PDB file of C-alpha atoms in Angstrom:
ATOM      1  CA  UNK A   1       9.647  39.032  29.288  1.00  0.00           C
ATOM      2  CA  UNK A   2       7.789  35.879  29.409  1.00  0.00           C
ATOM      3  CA  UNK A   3       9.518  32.678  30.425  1.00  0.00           C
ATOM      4  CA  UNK A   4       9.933  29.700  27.841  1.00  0.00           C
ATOM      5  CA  UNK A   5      10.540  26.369  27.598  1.00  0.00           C
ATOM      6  CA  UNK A   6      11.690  24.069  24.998  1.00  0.00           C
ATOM      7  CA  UNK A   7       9.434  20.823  24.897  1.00  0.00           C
ATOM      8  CA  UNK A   8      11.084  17.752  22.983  1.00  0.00           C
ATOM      9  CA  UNK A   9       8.845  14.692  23.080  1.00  0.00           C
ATOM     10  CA  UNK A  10       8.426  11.884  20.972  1.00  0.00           C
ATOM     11  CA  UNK A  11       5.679  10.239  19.830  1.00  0.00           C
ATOM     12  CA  UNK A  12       6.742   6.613  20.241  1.00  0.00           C
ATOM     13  CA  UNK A  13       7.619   7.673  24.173  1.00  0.00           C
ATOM     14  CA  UNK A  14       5.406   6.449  26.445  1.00  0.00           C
ATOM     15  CA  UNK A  15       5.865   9.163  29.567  1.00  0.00           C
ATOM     16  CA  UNK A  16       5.509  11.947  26.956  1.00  0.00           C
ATOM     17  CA  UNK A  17       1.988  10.677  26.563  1.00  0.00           C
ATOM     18  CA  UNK A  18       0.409  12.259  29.772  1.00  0.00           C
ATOM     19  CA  UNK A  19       3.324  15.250  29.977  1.00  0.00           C
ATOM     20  CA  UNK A  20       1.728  16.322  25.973  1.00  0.00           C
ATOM     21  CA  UNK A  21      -1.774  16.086  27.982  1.00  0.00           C
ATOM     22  CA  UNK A  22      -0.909  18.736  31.061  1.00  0.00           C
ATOM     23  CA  UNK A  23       2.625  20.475  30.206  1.00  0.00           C
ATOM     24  CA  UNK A  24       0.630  23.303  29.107  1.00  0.00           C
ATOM     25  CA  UNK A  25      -2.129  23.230  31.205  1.00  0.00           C
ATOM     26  CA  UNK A  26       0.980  23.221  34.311  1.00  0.00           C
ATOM     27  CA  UNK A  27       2.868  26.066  32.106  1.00  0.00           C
ATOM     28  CA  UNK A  28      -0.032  28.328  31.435  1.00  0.00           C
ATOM     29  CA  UNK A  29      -0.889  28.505  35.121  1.00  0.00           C
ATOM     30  CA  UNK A  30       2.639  29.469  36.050  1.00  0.00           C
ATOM     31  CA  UNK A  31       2.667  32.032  33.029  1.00  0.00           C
ATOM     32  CA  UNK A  32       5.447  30.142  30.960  1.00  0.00           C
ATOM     33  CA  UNK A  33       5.218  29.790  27.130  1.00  0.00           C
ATOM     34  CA  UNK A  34       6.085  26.058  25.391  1.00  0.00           C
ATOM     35  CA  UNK A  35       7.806  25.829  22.690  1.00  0.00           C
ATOM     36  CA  UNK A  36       6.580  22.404  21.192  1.00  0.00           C
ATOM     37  CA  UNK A  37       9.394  20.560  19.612  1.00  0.00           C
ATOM     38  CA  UNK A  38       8.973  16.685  18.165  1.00  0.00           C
ATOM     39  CA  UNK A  39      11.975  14.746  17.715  1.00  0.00           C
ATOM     40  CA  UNK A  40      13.048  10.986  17.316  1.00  0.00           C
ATOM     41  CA  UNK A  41      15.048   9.094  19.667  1.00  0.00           C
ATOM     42  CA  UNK A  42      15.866   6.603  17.047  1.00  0.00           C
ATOM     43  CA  UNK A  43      19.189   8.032  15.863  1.00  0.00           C
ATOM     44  CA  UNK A  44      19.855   8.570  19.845  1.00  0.00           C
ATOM     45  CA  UNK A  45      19.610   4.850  20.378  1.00  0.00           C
ATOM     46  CA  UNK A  46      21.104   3.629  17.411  1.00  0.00           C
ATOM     47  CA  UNK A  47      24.448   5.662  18.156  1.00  0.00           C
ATOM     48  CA  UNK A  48      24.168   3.969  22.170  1.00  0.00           C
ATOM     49  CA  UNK A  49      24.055   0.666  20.300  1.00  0.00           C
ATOM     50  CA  UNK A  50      20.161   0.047  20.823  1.00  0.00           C
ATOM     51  CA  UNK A  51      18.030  -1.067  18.000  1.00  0.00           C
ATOM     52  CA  UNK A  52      14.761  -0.927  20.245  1.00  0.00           C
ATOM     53  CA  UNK A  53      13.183   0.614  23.835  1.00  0.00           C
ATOM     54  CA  UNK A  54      14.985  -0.611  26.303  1.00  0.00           C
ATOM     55  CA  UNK A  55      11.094  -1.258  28.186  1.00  0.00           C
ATOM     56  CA  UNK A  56      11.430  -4.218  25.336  1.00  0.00           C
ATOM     57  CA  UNK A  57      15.068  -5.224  26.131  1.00  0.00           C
ATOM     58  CA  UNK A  58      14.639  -5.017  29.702  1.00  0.00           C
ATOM     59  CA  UNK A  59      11.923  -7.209  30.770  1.00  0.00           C
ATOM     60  CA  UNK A  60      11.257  -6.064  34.459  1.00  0.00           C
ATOM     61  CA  UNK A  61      11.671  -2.567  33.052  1.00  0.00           C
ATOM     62  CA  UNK A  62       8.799  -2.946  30.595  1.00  0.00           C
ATOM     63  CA  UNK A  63       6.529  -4.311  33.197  1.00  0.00           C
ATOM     64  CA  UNK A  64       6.988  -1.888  35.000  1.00  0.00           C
ATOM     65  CA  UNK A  65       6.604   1.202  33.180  1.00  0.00           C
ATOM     66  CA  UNK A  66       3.529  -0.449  31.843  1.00  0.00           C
ATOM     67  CA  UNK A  67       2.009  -0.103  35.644  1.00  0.00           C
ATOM     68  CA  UNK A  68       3.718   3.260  36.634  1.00  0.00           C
ATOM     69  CA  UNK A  69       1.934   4.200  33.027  1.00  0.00           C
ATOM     70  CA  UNK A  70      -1.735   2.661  34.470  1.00  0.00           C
ATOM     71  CA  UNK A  71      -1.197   4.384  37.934  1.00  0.00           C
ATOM     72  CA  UNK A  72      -0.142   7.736  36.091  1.00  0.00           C
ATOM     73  CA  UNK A  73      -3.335   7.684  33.397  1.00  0.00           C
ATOM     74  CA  UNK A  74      -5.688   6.885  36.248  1.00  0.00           C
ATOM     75  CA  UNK A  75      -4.906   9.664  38.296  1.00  0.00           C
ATOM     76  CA  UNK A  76      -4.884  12.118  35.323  1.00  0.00           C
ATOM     77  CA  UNK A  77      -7.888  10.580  34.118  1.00  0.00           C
ATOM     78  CA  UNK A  78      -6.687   9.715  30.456  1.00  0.00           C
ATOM     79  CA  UNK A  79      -7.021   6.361  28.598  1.00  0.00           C
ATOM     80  CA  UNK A  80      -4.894   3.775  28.166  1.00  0.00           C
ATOM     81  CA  UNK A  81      -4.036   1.079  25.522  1.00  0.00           C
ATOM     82  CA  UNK A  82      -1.313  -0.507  24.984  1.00  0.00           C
ATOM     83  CA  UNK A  83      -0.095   0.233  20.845  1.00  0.00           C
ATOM     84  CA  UNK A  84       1.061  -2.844  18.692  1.00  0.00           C
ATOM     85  CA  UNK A  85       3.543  -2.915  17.963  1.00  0.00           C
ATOM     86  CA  UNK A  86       5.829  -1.195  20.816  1.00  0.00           C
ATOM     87  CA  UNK A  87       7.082   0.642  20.253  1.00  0.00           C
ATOM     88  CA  UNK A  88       5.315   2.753  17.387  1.00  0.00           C
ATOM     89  CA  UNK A  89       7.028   3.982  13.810  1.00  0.00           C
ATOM     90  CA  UNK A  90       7.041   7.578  15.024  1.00  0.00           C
ATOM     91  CA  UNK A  91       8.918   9.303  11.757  1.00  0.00           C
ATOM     92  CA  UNK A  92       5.454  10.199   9.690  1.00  0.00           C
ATOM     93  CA  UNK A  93       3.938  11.697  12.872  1.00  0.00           C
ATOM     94  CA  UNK A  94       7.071  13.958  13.912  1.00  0.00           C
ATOM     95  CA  UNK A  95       7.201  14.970  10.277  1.00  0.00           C
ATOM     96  CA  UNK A  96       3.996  16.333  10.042  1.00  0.00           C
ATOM     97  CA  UNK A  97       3.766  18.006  13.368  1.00  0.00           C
ATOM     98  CA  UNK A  98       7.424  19.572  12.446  1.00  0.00           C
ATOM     99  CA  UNK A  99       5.368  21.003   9.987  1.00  0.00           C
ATOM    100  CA  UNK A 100       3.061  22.408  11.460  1.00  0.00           C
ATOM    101  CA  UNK A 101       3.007  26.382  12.739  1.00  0.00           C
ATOM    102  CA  UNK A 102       3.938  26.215  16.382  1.00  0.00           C
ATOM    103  CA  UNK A 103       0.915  28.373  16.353  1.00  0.00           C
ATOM    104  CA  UNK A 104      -1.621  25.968  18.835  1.00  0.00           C
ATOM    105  CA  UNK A 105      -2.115  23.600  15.596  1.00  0.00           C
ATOM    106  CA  UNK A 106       1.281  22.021  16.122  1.00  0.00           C
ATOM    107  CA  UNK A 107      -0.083  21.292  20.130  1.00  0.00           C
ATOM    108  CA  UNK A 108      -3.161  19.955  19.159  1.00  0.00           C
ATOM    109  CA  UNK A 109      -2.079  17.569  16.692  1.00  0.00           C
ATOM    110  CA  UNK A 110       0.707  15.982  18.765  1.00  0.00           C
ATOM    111  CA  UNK A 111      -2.258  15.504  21.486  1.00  0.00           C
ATOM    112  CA  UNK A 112      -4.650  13.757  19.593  1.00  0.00           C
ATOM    113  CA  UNK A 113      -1.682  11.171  18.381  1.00  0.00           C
ATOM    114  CA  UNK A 114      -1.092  10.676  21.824  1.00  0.00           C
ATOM    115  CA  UNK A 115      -4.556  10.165  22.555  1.00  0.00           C
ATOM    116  CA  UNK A 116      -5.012   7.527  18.973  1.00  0.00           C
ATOM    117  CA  UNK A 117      -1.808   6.048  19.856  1.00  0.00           C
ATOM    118  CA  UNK A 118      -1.803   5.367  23.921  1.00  0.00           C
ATOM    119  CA  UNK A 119      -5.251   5.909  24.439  1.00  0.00           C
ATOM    120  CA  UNK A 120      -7.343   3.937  21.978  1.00  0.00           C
ATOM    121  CA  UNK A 121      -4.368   1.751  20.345  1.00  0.00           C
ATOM    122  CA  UNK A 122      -3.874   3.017  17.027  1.00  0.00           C
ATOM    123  CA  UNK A 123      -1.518   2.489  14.667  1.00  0.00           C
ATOM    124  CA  UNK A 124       0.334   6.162  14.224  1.00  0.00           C
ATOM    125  CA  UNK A 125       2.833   4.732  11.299  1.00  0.00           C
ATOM    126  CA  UNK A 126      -0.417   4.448   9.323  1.00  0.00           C
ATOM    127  CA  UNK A 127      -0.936   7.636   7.202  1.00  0.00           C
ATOM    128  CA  UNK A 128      -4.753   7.245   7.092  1.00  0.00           C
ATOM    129  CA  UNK A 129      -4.636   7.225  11.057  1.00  0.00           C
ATOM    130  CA  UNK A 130      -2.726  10.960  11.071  1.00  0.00           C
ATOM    131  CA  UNK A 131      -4.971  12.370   8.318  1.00  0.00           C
ATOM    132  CA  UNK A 132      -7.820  11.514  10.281  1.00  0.00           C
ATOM    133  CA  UNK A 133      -6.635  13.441  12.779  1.00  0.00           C
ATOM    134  CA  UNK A 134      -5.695  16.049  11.145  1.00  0.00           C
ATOM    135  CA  UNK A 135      -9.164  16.613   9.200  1.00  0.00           C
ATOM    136  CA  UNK A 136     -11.046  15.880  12.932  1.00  0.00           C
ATOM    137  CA  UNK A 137      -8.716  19.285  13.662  1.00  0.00           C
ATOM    138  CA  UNK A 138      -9.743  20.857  10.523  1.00  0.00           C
ATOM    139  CA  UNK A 139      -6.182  20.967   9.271  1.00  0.00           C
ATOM    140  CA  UNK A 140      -6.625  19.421   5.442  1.00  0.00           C
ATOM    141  CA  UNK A 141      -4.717  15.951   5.612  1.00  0.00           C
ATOM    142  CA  UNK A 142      -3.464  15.676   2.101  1.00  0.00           C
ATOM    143  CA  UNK A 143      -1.326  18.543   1.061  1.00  0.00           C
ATOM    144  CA  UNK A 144       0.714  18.855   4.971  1.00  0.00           C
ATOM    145  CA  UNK A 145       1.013  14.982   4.660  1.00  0.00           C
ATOM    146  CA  UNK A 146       3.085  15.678   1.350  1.00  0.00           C
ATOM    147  CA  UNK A 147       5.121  18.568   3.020  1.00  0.00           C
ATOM    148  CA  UNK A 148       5.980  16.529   5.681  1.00  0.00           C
ATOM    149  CA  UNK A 149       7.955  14.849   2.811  1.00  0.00           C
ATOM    150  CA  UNK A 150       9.850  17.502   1.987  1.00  0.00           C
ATOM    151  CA  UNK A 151      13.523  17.788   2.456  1.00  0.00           C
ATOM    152  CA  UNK A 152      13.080  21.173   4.751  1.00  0.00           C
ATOM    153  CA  UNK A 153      10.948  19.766   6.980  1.00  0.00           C
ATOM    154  CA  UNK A 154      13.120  16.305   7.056  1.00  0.00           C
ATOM    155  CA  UNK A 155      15.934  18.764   7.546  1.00  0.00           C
ATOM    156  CA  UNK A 156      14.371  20.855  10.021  1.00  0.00           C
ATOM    157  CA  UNK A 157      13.382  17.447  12.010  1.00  0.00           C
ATOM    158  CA  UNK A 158      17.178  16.069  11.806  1.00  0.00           C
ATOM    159  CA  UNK A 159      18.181  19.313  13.730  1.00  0.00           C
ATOM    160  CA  UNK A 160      16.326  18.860  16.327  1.00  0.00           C
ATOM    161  CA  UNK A 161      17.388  16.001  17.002  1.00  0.00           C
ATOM    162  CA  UNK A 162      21.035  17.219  16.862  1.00  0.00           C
ATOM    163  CA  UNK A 163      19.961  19.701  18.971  1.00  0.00           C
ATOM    164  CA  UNK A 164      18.559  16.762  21.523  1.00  0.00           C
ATOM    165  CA  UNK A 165      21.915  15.409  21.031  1.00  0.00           C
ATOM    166  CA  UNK A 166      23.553  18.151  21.664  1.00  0.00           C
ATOM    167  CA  UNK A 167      21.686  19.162  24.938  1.00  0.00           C
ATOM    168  CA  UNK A 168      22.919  15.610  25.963  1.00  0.00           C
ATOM    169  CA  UNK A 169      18.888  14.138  25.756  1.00  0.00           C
ATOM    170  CA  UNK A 170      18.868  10.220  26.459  1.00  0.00           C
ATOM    171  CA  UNK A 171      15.358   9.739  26.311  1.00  0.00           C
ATOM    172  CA  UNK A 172      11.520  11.599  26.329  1.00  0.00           C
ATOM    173  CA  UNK A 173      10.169  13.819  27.709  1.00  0.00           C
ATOM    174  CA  UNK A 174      12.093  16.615  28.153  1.00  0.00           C
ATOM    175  CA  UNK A 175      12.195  20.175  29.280  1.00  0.00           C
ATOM    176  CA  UNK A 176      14.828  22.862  28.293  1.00  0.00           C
ATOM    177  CA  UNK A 177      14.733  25.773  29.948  1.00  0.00           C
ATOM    178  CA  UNK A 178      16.030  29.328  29.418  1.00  0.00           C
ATOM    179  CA  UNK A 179      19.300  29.163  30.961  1.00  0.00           C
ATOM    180  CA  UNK A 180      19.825  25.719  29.338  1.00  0.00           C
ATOM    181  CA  UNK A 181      18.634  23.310  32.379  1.00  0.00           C
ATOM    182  CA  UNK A 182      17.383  19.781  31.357  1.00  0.00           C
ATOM    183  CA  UNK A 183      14.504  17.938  32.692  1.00  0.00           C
ATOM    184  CA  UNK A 184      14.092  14.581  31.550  1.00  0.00           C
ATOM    185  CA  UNK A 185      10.966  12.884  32.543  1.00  0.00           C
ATOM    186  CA  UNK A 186       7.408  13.414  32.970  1.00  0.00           C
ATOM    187  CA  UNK A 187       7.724  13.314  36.523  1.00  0.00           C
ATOM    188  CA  UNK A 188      10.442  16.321  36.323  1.00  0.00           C
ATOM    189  CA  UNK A 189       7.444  18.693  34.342  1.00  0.00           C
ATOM    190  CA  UNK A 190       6.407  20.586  37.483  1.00  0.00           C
ATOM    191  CA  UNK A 191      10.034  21.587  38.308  1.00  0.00           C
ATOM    192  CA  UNK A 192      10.840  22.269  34.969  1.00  0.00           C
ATOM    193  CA  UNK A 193       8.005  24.880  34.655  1.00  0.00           C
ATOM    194  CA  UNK A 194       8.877  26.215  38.492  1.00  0.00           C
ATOM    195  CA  UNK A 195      12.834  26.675  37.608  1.00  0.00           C
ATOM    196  CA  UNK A 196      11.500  28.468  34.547  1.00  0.00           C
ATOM    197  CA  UNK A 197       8.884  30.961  35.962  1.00  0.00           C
ATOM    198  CA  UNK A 198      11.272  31.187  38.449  1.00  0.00           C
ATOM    199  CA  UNK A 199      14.756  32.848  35.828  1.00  0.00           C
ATOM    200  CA  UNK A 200      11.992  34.551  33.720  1.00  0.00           C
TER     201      UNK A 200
END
């Protein structure tokens, strides 16, 4: 049986810019399957009290994150711009790559936001900046950006983020194994996907 992980990320996250880029690039090579699964941590903050990223309510946090971020781009060789504002209004992005198959479309498309969003800048709340994307991946932009409006997806998309919830998520990246382990953090990838290839 092949070993899977659950990936929750949101777009708005900063550190789940460069774990989209390699998580499965790291999983592939250590024959683990990802299950790609967008959420918002908006409704996790709000019910901690926070109406913003705590890199913006914590100064010295902010700055640095915003240099861990430069050191960890550089050596993985992606772009970086900082988005304004900070952080991003992730909701029509999570909707539409909710749904999407989980089928390599889903994958792509949550990539390439990462890459408009932290790599050149863009504006992600903007529908014409998704449906670009979507038509550069030759998914038509029109008729998925009206199903993300629909109340299964917004359903399906509220579950998972119970389910974050419920797996007691804080923040994003994470990892959820098999066996239920969590691994919060793109610096806790690589021994997310060893602890799975390792249960099977």
């Amino acid at each position: 049986m092949t070993a899977k992980v659950d990936f929750f990320y949101e777009f708005a996250s900063t550190y789940s810019y460069p774990a989209a880029m390699r998580i499965d690039r790291v999983a592939e090579a250590a024959g683990v399957t990802v299950n790609w699964r967008p959420f918002l941590l908006g409704p996790i903050f709000a019910a901690a009290g926070m109406t913003t990223s705590p890199f913006n309510t914590q100064p010295a946090k902010g700055r640095y994150m915003w240099r861990d971020l430069e050191r960890i781009c550089q050596a993985d060789r992606l772009a970086l711009k900082r988005p304004d504002p900070f952080p991003q209004n992730s909701l029509l992005a999570a909707r539409i790559a909710q749904a999407l198959p989980d089928d390599g479309k889903r994958a792509a498309f949550s990539r390439a936001v990462y890459v408009a969003e932290f790599g050149e800048g863009a504006d992600i709340a903007v529908p014409e900046t998704l449906g670009r994307i979507l038509e550069k991946l030759g998914i038509p932009a029109a008729p998925l950006i009206v199903q993300a409006g629909s109340d299964s997806v917004k359903q399906a998309l509220r579950a998972a983020v119970d389910e974050a919830k419920a797996h007691g998520m804080f923040g994003a990246p994470n990892v959820v194994t098999s066996d239920g382990e969590l691994f919060w953090g793109n610096d806790r990838l690589d021994a997310a996907i060893a602890w799975a290839a390792r249960i099977g």
